[in-house]
Short mmCIF file of C-alpha atoms in Angstrom, two decimals:
data_model
loop_
_atom_site.label_atom_id
_atom_site.label_comp_id
_atom_site.label_asym_id
_atom_site.label_seq_id
_atom_site.Cartn_x
_atom_site.Cartn_y
_atom_site.Cartn_z
CA MET A 1 53.39 2.68 3.89
CA ASP A 2 53.39 2.16 0.13
CA LYS A 3 51.48 4.37 -2.22
CA PRO A 4 48.99 1.66 -3.35
CA VAL A 5 48.08 0.94 0.27
CA ILE A 6 47.59 4.65 0.95
CA TYR A 7 45.38 4.87 -2.15
CA ILE A 8 43.32 1.90 -0.96
CA LEU A 9 42.89 3.48 2.48
CA ILE A 10 41.98 6.90 1.07
CA THR A 11 39.49 5.38 -1.40
CA GLY A 12 37.96 3.25 1.34
CA THR A 13 37.66 6.22 3.70
CA ILE A 14 36.09 8.42 1.02
CA ILE A 15 33.56 5.71 0.12
CA LEU A 16 32.63 5.16 3.77
CA ILE A 17 32.25 8.92 4.37
CA LEU A 18 30.04 9.11 1.28
CA LEU A 19 27.96 6.22 2.63
CA ALA A 20 27.55 8.00 5.96
CA PHE A 21 26.40 11.12 4.09
CA PHE A 22 24.03 8.95 2.08
CA ILE A 23 22.43 7.48 5.20
CA VAL A 24 22.06 10.90 6.87
CA GLY A 25 20.78 12.39 3.59
CA PHE A 26 18.28 9.55 3.30
CA ILE A 27 16.91 10.19 6.80
CA VAL A 28 16.59 13.95 6.12
CA GLU A 29 14.92 13.40 2.75
CA TYR A 30 12.63 10.72 4.18
CA ARG A 31 11.45 13.11 6.91
CA ARG A 32 10.84 15.85 4.34
CA ARG A 33 8.79 13.50 2.17
CA ARG A 34 6.94 12.20 5.21
CA LYS A 35 5.87 15.78 6.03
CA MET A 36 4.69 16.28 2.46
CA PHE A 37 2.89 12.92 2.55
CA LEU A 38 1.07 13.89 5.76
CA ALA A 39 0.17 17.31 4.36
CA GLU A 40 -1.28 15.65 1.23
CA LYS A 41 -3.16 13.14 3.36
CA ASN A 42 -4.65 15.93 5.46
CA GLU A 43 -5.59 17.83 2.35
CA MET A 44 -7.31 14.74 0.96
CA GLN A 45 -9.13 14.26 4.25
CA ASN A 46 -10.27 17.88 4.21
CA LYS A 47 -11.40 17.56 0.61
CA PHE A 48 -13.28 14.39 1.48
CA GLU A 49 -15.06 16.06 4.38
CA HIS A 50 -15.82 19.10 2.23
CA GLU A 51 -17.22 16.90 -0.52
CA GLN A 52 -19.28 14.98 2.00
CA LEU A 53 -20.74 18.20 3.31
CA ARG A 54 -21.44 19.41 -0.21
CA SER A 55 -23.14 16.12 -1.06
CA ARG A 56 -25.29 16.36 2.04
CA LEU A 57 -26.30 19.91 1.15
CA GLU A 58 -27.08 18.93 -2.42
CA ILE A 59 -29.21 16.01 -1.28
CA GLN A 60 -30.92 18.29 1.23
CA GLU A 61 -31.65 20.81 -1.50
CA GLN A 62 -33.08 18.10 -3.72
CA THR A 63 -35.18 16.87 -0.82
CA PHE A 64 -36.59 20.36 -0.22
CA ASN A 65 -37.40 20.69 -3.93
CA HIS A 66 -39.09 17.31 -3.80
CA ILE A 67 -41.11 18.31 -0.71
CA SER A 68 -42.15 21.60 -2.23
CA GLN A 69 -43.25 19.81 -5.41
CA GLU A 70 -45.08 17.12 -3.42
CA ILE A 71 -46.93 19.70 -1.31
CA HIS A 72 -47.86 21.75 -4.35
CA ASP A 73 -48.78 18.95 -6.75
CA ASN A 74 -50.05 16.25 -4.47
CA ILE A 75 -51.02 17.04 -0.88
CA GLY A 76 -52.23 20.55 -1.77
CA GLN A 77 -54.42 19.14 -4.54
CA VAL A 78 -55.83 16.41 -2.31
CA LEU A 79 -56.64 18.85 0.50
CA SER A 80 -58.30 21.23 -1.98
CA LEU A 81 -60.46 18.33 -3.14
CA VAL A 82 -61.35 17.52 0.47
CA ARG A 83 -62.34 21.13 1.00
CA LEU A 84 -64.48 21.01 -2.16
CA GLN A 85 -66.16 17.83 -0.99
CA ILE A 86 -66.91 19.33 2.42
CA ASN A 87 -68.27 22.54 0.85
CA THR A 88 -70.61 20.54 -1.39
CA LEU A 89 -71.92 18.36 1.44
CA GLY A 90 -74.59 20.90 2.42
CA GLU A 91 -77.32 19.69 4.72
CA HIS A 92 -77.61 16.18 3.24
CA LEU A 93 -74.77 14.02 4.31
CA SER A 94 -74.07 11.62 1.46
CA GLU A 95 -72.23 8.48 2.54
CA GLU A 96 -70.47 8.29 -0.77
CA LYS A 97 -69.10 11.82 -0.42
CA ILE A 98 -67.99 11.09 3.15
CA ASN A 99 -66.18 7.98 1.95
CA ILE A 100 -64.48 9.92 -0.84
CA THR A 101 -63.45 12.62 1.64
CA ASP A 102 -62.18 9.98 4.01
CA ASP A 103 -60.14 8.35 1.21
CA LEU A 104 -58.70 11.69 0.19
CA LEU A 105 -57.73 12.51 3.76
CA GLY A 106 -56.16 9.05 4.07
CA LYS A 107 -54.13 9.70 0.94
CA ALA A 108 -53.01 13.09 2.26
CA ILE A 109 -51.93 11.52 5.54
CA LYS A 110 -50.02 8.78 3.69
CA ASP A 111 -48.29 11.34 1.46
CA LEU A 112 -47.37 13.41 4.51
CA ARG A 113 -45.92 10.33 6.17
CA ASN A 114 -43.86 9.58 3.07
CA LEU A 115 -42.68 13.17 3.05
CA SER A 116 -41.60 13.00 6.67
CA HIS A 117 -39.48 9.99 5.75
CA THR A 118 -37.93 11.96 2.94
CA LEU A 119 -37.00 14.70 5.41
CA SER A 120 -34.73 12.40 7.36
CA THR A 121 -31.14 13.45 6.61
CA ASP A 122 -29.70 10.04 7.38
CA ARG A 123 -31.95 8.24 4.95
CA ILE A 124 -29.04 6.61 3.19
CA LYS A 125 -28.02 5.12 6.53
CA GLU A 126 -31.52 3.90 7.24
CA LEU A 127 -32.28 2.45 3.84
CA GLY A 128 -28.85 1.34 2.76
CA ILE A 129 -27.24 2.35 -0.50
CA PHE A 130 -29.15 -0.13 -2.73
CA GLU A 131 -32.62 0.90 -1.57
CA PHE A 132 -31.62 4.56 -1.62
CA ILE A 133 -30.45 4.32 -5.23
CA LYS A 134 -33.52 2.27 -6.16
CA GLN A 135 -35.88 4.88 -4.73
CA SER A 136 -34.09 7.72 -6.44
CA LEU A 137 -34.55 5.89 -9.77
CA ILE A 138 -38.34 5.64 -9.39
CA PRO A 139 -39.15 9.18 -10.66
CA LEU A 140 -36.87 8.61 -13.63
CA GLU A 141 -38.64 5.40 -14.50
CA LYS A 142 -42.05 6.94 -13.93
CA SER A 143 -41.28 9.58 -16.53
CA GLY A 144 -41.69 6.80 -19.11
CA ASN A 145 -38.73 8.05 -21.14
CA TYR A 146 -36.26 5.49 -19.86
CA LYS A 147 -36.07 1.79 -19.30
CA ILE A 148 -33.98 1.35 -16.18
CA VAL A 149 -32.36 -1.90 -15.10
CA PHE A 150 -30.81 -1.83 -11.63
CA THR A 151 -28.96 -4.88 -10.31
CA ALA A 152 -26.90 -5.15 -7.16
CA ASP A 153 -24.83 -7.80 -5.45
CA SER A 154 -26.07 -6.83 -2.00
CA GLU A 155 -24.22 -9.66 -0.25
CA ASN A 156 -20.70 -8.75 -1.26
CA PHE A 157 -20.94 -5.07 -2.16
CA THR A 158 -20.20 -3.29 1.11
CA VAL A 159 -19.21 0.34 1.67
CA ASN A 160 -19.23 2.61 4.72
CA ASN A 161 -21.84 5.34 5.07
CA GLU A 162 -19.42 8.15 4.20
CA SER A 163 -18.40 6.49 0.95
CA ALA A 164 -22.01 5.49 0.23
CA LEU A 165 -22.98 9.16 0.13
CA ILE A 166 -20.23 9.97 -2.36
CA ILE A 167 -21.09 6.90 -4.45
CA TYR A 168 -24.70 8.01 -4.54
CA ARG A 169 -23.64 11.48 -5.68
CA ILE A 170 -21.43 9.97 -8.39
CA ILE A 171 -24.31 7.86 -9.69
CA GLN A 172 -26.56 10.89 -9.61
CA GLU A 173 -24.00 12.97 -11.52
CA VAL A 174 -23.66 10.23 -14.16
CA LEU A 175 -27.46 10.01 -14.47
CA ASN A 176 -27.65 13.81 -14.84
CA ASN A 177 -25.11 13.60 -17.64
CA ILE A 178 -27.15 10.89 -19.34
CA LEU A 179 -30.37 12.93 -19.06
CA LYS A 180 -28.71 16.10 -20.30
CA HIS A 181 -26.54 14.84 -23.13
CA ALA A 182 -26.90 11.15 -23.97
CA LYS A 183 -30.38 10.97 -25.54
CA ALA A 184 -30.56 7.43 -24.21
CA THR A 185 -33.63 5.23 -23.80
CA GLU A 186 -32.08 2.52 -21.66
CA ILE A 187 -29.94 2.83 -18.54
CA PHE A 188 -28.28 -0.11 -16.81
CA ILE A 189 -26.84 0.23 -13.31
CA ASN A 190 -24.94 -2.64 -11.77
CA LEU A 191 -23.27 -2.75 -8.36
CA LYS A 192 -21.09 -5.81 -7.94
CA SER A 193 -18.09 -7.05 -6.06
CA THR A 194 -15.20 -9.12 -7.41
CA GLN A 195 -11.80 -9.94 -5.88
CA ASN A 196 -12.20 -7.60 -2.91
CA LYS A 197 -13.11 -4.72 -5.19
CA ASN A 198 -16.44 -3.02 -5.63
CA HIS A 199 -17.57 -2.16 -9.13
CA ILE A 200 -20.26 0.31 -10.08
CA ILE A 201 -21.13 0.06 -13.74
CA ILE A 202 -23.48 2.54 -15.41
CA ARG A 203 -24.23 1.93 -19.07
CA ASP A 204 -26.53 3.73 -21.48
CA ASN A 205 -27.52 3.25 -25.11
CA GLY A 206 -27.24 6.94 -25.94
CA LYS A 207 -25.28 8.80 -28.57
CA GLY A 208 -21.94 8.47 -26.77
CA PHE A 209 -19.07 10.93 -27.05
CA GLU A 210 -15.47 11.25 -28.13
CA LYS A 211 -13.04 10.83 -25.24
CA SER A 212 -11.27 14.06 -26.18
CA ILE A 213 -14.30 15.89 -24.78
CA ILE A 214 -13.21 15.04 -21.22
CA ASN A 215 -10.52 17.72 -21.27
CA THR A 216 -12.79 20.44 -22.60
CA SER A 217 -15.35 22.60 -20.78
CA GLU A 218 -18.08 20.14 -21.83
CA GLY A 219 -16.42 17.46 -19.77
CA ILE A 220 -16.81 19.26 -16.44
CA GLY A 221 -19.44 16.78 -15.21
CA LEU A 222 -17.10 13.90 -15.87
CA LYS A 223 -14.25 15.73 -14.16
CA ASN A 224 -16.47 16.19 -11.10
CA ILE A 225 -17.18 12.48 -11.12
CA MET A 226 -13.44 11.75 -11.34
CA ALA A 227 -12.68 14.14 -8.48
CA ARG A 228 -15.36 12.51 -6.32
CA ALA A 229 -14.12 9.03 -7.20
CA LYS A 230 -10.58 10.01 -6.21
CA LEU A 231 -11.80 11.06 -2.78
CA ILE A 232 -12.94 7.55 -1.95
CA GLY A 233 -9.86 5.98 -3.52
CA ALA A 234 -11.78 4.80 -6.55
CA THR A 235 -10.67 4.65 -10.17
CA LEU A 236 -12.85 5.54 -13.11
CA ASN A 237 -13.01 3.79 -16.48
CA VAL A 238 -14.93 5.49 -19.24
CA SER A 239 -15.58 3.78 -22.54
CA SER A 240 -17.57 5.58 -25.16
CA ALA A 241 -17.66 6.35 -28.85
CA GLN A 242 -19.96 8.38 -31.06
CA GLY A 243 -23.24 6.50 -31.49
CA CYS A 244 -22.25 3.55 -29.31
CA GLY A 245 -23.49 4.57 -25.89
CA THR A 246 -21.34 5.05 -22.81
CA THR A 247 -20.16 2.78 -20.05
CA ILE A 248 -18.75 4.24 -16.86
CA GLU A 249 -17.13 1.91 -14.38
CA ILE A 250 -16.11 3.00 -10.90
CA ILE A 251 -13.79 0.58 -9.12
CA ILE A 252 -13.35 0.90 -5.35
CA MET B 1 44.40 -16.02 23.11
CA ILE B 2 43.15 -12.50 22.30
CA GLY B 3 42.23 -13.79 18.85
CA LEU B 4 40.11 -16.56 20.38
CA ILE B 5 38.37 -14.12 22.73
CA LYS B 6 37.64 -11.84 19.77
CA ASP B 7 36.23 -14.77 17.79
CA ILE B 8 34.05 -15.93 20.68
CA PHE B 9 32.80 -12.36 21.22
CA TYR B 10 31.93 -12.20 17.52
CA LEU B 11 30.02 -15.51 17.73
CA LEU B 12 28.16 -14.29 20.82
CA ILE B 13 27.00 -11.16 18.98
CA ILE B 14 25.58 -13.32 16.15
CA LEU B 15 23.93 -15.64 18.67
CA LEU B 16 22.47 -12.68 20.55
CA ALA B 17 21.01 -11.29 17.30
CA ALA B 18 19.52 -14.70 16.41
CA LEU B 19 18.05 -15.21 19.89
CA THR B 20 16.58 -11.70 19.93
CA GLY B 21 14.90 -12.58 16.63
CA PHE B 22 13.53 -15.87 17.95
CA SER B 23 12.31 -14.20 21.16
CA LYS B 24 10.05 -11.98 19.02
CA TRP B 25 9.13 -14.75 16.56
CA ASN B 26 5.35 -14.32 16.85
CA ILE B 27 5.41 -10.67 15.91
CA LEU B 28 7.96 -10.92 13.10
CA SER B 29 7.15 -10.57 9.43
CA LYS B 30 8.16 -13.38 7.08
CA ALA B 31 11.36 -11.55 6.09
CA PHE B 32 12.52 -11.08 9.68
CA LYS B 33 11.63 -14.66 10.61
CA THR B 34 13.91 -15.72 7.75
CA LEU B 35 16.57 -13.32 9.03
CA SER B 36 16.42 -15.01 12.46
CA VAL B 37 16.93 -18.41 10.85
CA LEU B 38 19.78 -16.98 8.74
CA LEU B 39 21.49 -15.61 11.86
CA LEU B 40 21.28 -18.99 13.58
CA THR B 41 22.65 -20.64 10.43
CA THR B 42 25.43 -18.02 10.33
CA PHE B 43 26.26 -18.77 13.94
CA LEU B 44 26.58 -22.49 13.16
CA PHE B 45 28.71 -21.88 10.06
CA GLU B 46 30.95 -19.34 11.84
CA THR B 47 31.44 -21.81 14.71
CA ALA B 48 32.34 -24.52 12.21
CA ALA B 49 34.68 -22.08 10.44
CA LEU B 50 36.38 -21.22 13.74
CA ILE B 51 36.89 -24.89 14.60
CA CYS B 52 38.24 -25.61 11.10
CA ALA B 53 40.60 -22.63 11.38
CA TYR B 54 42.06 -23.91 14.65
CA VAL B 55 42.12 -27.61 13.70
CA PHE B 56 42.85 -27.67 9.94
CA LYS B 57 44.28 -24.13 9.54
CA ASN B 58 41.90 -23.66 6.59
CA ASN B 59 38.22 -22.81 6.74
CA ALA B 60 37.70 -21.85 3.10
CA LEU B 61 35.49 -24.89 2.55
CA VAL B 62 33.03 -23.75 5.25
CA TYR B 63 32.80 -20.26 3.73
CA ASN B 64 32.43 -21.69 0.24
CA ILE B 65 29.39 -23.64 1.43
CA PHE B 66 28.08 -20.71 3.48
CA ALA B 67 28.32 -18.15 0.63
CA PRO B 68 25.43 -19.48 -1.53
CA VAL B 69 23.36 -20.30 1.57
CA GLU B 70 23.69 -16.72 2.86
CA LEU B 71 22.99 -15.37 -0.62
CA LEU B 72 19.78 -17.35 -0.99
CA PHE B 73 18.58 -16.36 2.49
CA PHE B 74 19.19 -12.65 1.86
CA THR B 75 17.61 -12.93 -1.59
CA TYR B 76 14.46 -14.35 -0.03
CA ILE B 77 14.47 -11.70 2.73
CA PHE B 78 14.78 -8.79 0.31
CA ALA B 79 12.32 -10.25 -2.19
CA ASP B 80 9.80 -10.41 0.63
CA LEU B 81 10.48 -6.82 1.70
CA PHE B 82 9.71 -5.33 -1.71
CA LYS B 83 6.13 -4.27 -2.30
CA GLU B 84 6.48 -4.37 -6.09
CA LYS B 85 6.10 -7.97 -7.20
CA VAL B 86 8.10 -7.42 -10.40
CA THR B 87 11.15 -6.15 -8.46
CA ALA B 88 10.80 -9.02 -5.99
CA ASN B 89 10.75 -11.57 -8.80
CA ILE B 90 13.77 -9.99 -10.51
CA ILE B 91 15.68 -10.13 -7.20
CA LYS B 92 14.73 -13.78 -6.74
CA ALA B 93 15.85 -14.69 -10.27
CA ALA B 94 19.13 -12.74 -9.96
CA GLY B 95 19.83 -14.22 -6.51
CA ILE B 96 19.33 -17.79 -7.75
CA LEU B 97 21.52 -17.09 -10.80
CA ILE B 98 24.37 -15.69 -8.67
CA ALA B 99 24.05 -18.58 -6.20
CA PHE B 100 24.35 -20.99 -9.11
CA PHE B 101 27.46 -19.13 -10.31
CA ILE B 102 29.02 -19.21 -6.82
CA ILE B 103 28.44 -22.96 -6.52
CA ILE B 104 29.95 -23.64 -9.95
CA ALA B 105 32.97 -21.41 -9.22
CA SER B 106 33.53 -22.85 -5.74
CA VAL B 107 33.11 -26.50 -6.62
CA PHE B 108 34.55 -26.78 -10.10
CA VAL B 109 37.10 -23.95 -10.30
CA LEU B 110 38.46 -23.45 -6.78
CA ARG B 111 37.61 -26.97 -5.57
CA GLY B 112 36.51 -25.49 -2.25
CA ARG B 113 40.05 -24.93 -0.98
CA MET B 114 40.37 -21.18 -1.60
CA ILE B 115 38.24 -18.18 -0.77
CA ASN B 116 36.10 -17.29 -3.75
CA THR B 117 36.76 -13.55 -3.83
CA LEU B 118 35.12 -12.92 -7.21
CA SER B 119 31.89 -14.50 -6.00
CA ILE B 120 32.01 -12.42 -2.82
CA ILE B 121 32.42 -9.24 -4.88
CA ILE B 122 29.54 -10.16 -7.21
CA LYS B 123 27.33 -11.09 -4.26
CA SER B 124 28.22 -7.86 -2.43
CA THR B 125 27.49 -5.74 -5.52
CA PHE B 126 24.14 -7.47 -5.85
CA PHE B 127 23.15 -6.72 -2.25
CA ILE B 128 24.35 -3.12 -2.46
CA ILE B 129 22.06 -2.62 -5.47
CA VAL B 130 19.17 -4.40 -3.76
CA SER B 131 19.51 -2.36 -0.55
CA LEU B 132 19.70 0.89 -2.56
CA LEU B 133 16.54 -0.14 -4.41
CA LYS B 134 14.83 -0.74 -1.07
CA PHE B 135 15.98 2.70 0.15
CA ARG B 136 14.46 4.13 -3.02
CA GLU B 137 11.19 2.29 -2.43
CA MET B 138 11.05 3.57 1.16
CA LEU B 139 11.51 7.14 -0.07
CA GLY B 140 8.67 6.70 -2.52
CA ASP B 141 6.25 5.62 0.20
CA PRO B 142 7.08 7.44 3.46
CA GLU B 143 4.46 5.63 5.55
CA HIS B 144 6.54 5.27 8.73
CA GLU B 145 6.42 7.97 11.36
CA ASN B 146 10.06 7.58 12.37
CA ILE B 147 12.24 5.74 9.88
CA VAL B 148 15.07 5.30 12.41
CA ARG B 149 12.72 3.14 14.49
CA GLU B 150 12.01 0.86 11.54
CA PRO B 151 13.72 -2.56 11.32
CA VAL B 152 13.85 -2.44 7.51
CA PHE B 153 15.93 0.76 7.67
CA TRP B 154 18.51 -0.90 9.95
CA LEU B 155 18.59 -4.04 7.84
CA CYS B 156 19.21 -2.04 4.64
CA THR B 157 21.81 0.20 6.32
CA ALA B 158 23.63 -2.85 7.71
CA VAL B 159 23.63 -4.60 4.35
CA LEU B 160 24.75 -1.48 2.48
CA LEU B 161 27.65 -0.74 4.86
CA PHE B 162 28.77 -4.33 5.31
CA PHE B 163 28.80 -5.32 1.67
CA THR B 164 30.50 -2.06 0.64
CA ILE B 165 33.32 -2.78 3.08
CA ASN B 166 33.34 -6.35 1.80
CA ILE B 167 33.86 -5.15 -1.76
CA LEU B 168 36.64 -2.79 -0.68
CA PHE B 169 38.34 -5.52 1.31
CA TRP B 170 38.04 -8.44 -1.08
CA SER B 171 38.88 -6.40 -4.17
CA SER B 172 42.26 -5.51 -2.62
CA TYR B 173 42.70 -8.88 -0.87
CA ASP B 174 44.58 -10.65 -3.63
CA TYR B 175 46.94 -7.72 -4.22
CA LEU B 176 47.63 -7.10 -0.52
CA GLY B 177 47.86 -10.81 0.27
CA GLN B 178 50.54 -11.34 -2.33
CA THR B 179 52.64 -8.21 -1.84
CA LYS B 180 51.92 -6.61 1.55
CA SER B 181 51.22 -9.50 3.85
CA LYS B 182 52.36 -7.44 6.88
CA ILE B 183 49.48 -5.01 6.71
CA MET B 184 46.90 -7.72 5.97
CA GLY B 185 46.41 -8.07 9.71
CA SER B 186 45.12 -4.51 9.99
CA PHE B 187 42.83 -5.07 7.02
CA PHE B 188 41.44 -8.24 8.61
CA ASP B 189 40.81 -6.19 11.76
CA ILE B 190 38.74 -3.76 9.69
CA LEU B 191 36.78 -6.71 8.28
CA TYR B 192 36.30 -8.14 11.78
CA TYR B 193 34.91 -4.88 13.16
CA SER B 194 32.72 -4.36 10.11
CA ASN B 195 31.28 -7.84 10.77
CA LEU B 196 30.65 -6.86 14.38
CA VAL B 197 28.91 -3.65 13.31
CA PHE B 198 26.87 -5.60 10.74
CA TYR B 199 25.53 -8.16 13.21
CA THR B 200 24.99 -5.48 15.87
CA MET B 201 22.84 -3.56 13.40
CA LEU B 202 20.89 -6.72 12.56
CA TRP B 203 20.39 -7.31 16.29
CA TYR B 204 19.21 -3.70 16.63
CA SER B 205 16.76 -4.21 13.75
CA PHE B 206 15.07 -6.84 15.95
CA VAL B 207 15.22 -4.59 19.01
CA VAL B 208 13.26 -1.78 17.31
CA ILE B 209 10.46 -4.14 16.27
CA LYS B 210 7.55 -3.06 18.40
CA TYR B 211 4.83 -5.32 19.65
CA ASN B 212 2.18 -3.14 18.04
CA GLN B 213 3.81 -3.94 14.70
CA ARG B 214 2.06 -7.29 14.74
CA GLN B 215 -1.13 -5.69 13.56
CA HIS B 216 0.80 -4.01 10.74
CA ASN B 217 2.22 -7.35 9.65
CA ILE B 218 -1.16 -9.02 9.74
CA VAL B 219 -2.70 -6.24 7.68
CA ASN B 220 0.09 -6.41 5.11
CA GLY B 221 0.02 -10.20 4.99
#
């Protein structure tokens, strides 16, 4: 056989052997990456479950604080008044006093009923995310310091209960940030759905901040929000500048 | 006689691959439906080429027509397999451009009477690159539990091996054809067996398609 033919055969053989190595190498590398991919997925799942648990505990803690405050400030006061009314009744039963006592007892019963609803751990499931958010905004609005506008596209905005809990915690964290740092007077919350994606937009008219703050210790709250958003496969857009308020958009 | 038996066996393998594809039609993705149609088209062209070879002693015209058809089919198949739309569009544009070049070269330069080796080499290089890109994409997203049971893996492997051998063969074809015609027979045997391996792999890519993959296809559109 001539040299050129031998060269062609040798080159061809080498290339085919290299291809065989490539295919085997690909399978090995694919399996290695698959293992890593599964490990990462498991880790994400664990993180998600951990975060869910943490959110539940945080909500539970807030609920207990709320109950304690309600008992101390409201029901306790009402019952004390009832006691006072009964003590001052004496021998002459005044109809007016009985009516007042009756009203006060009715109020105490109503407050207790409301409290028992608050105790339910699956309240978010019962009420749905919109109502749950709405109710959590009431105390903020009642404070008189903020004008709150909450709008929601309840027809198209749908999330599962697990994600709803995390979304609620994200909104709460953003609101905490606004209360602590923003010095805002107006807060707008909008839950909408476009092109198969859910959008949660929270905007305030506060003092805003420089984006560079996100990477410093002051930006821990925002980092928490980002970490939570990542767990439900959401992305976070933050737009803010000094004196121009802040808009946070979570896209799921 | 042995040559005819070999040719018929080769045609049967292509037909088997096409029929296996059609038998699973309802559960196939768009790309593999197209591959089934391509295999049937290949069967028809190869049959025509065989008849031309025996009757007219020249089947270059059939292959000159088949080359752009095959190219466009494979371009569509690969463009559909890529998840990244940009890559898919680039593949489509490049495929159409190369098909245009092949038609021009075959019709106006070679007049359809000779095998267009340059076009085959360009086409093969294109598909080697495309299959390597698909391998790269698969590595980046290791979603499948067992890659060896995935039809896309077998399709890419078949394309990579077949078109590499094609390049090796057709790049030395002119030289060997002119100077070493005696050993051309052995080289054609290599090409014949590489064709057999190619269509067997494509057949196997249909075999590994599981019925539960239907759901996957529906989910991924």
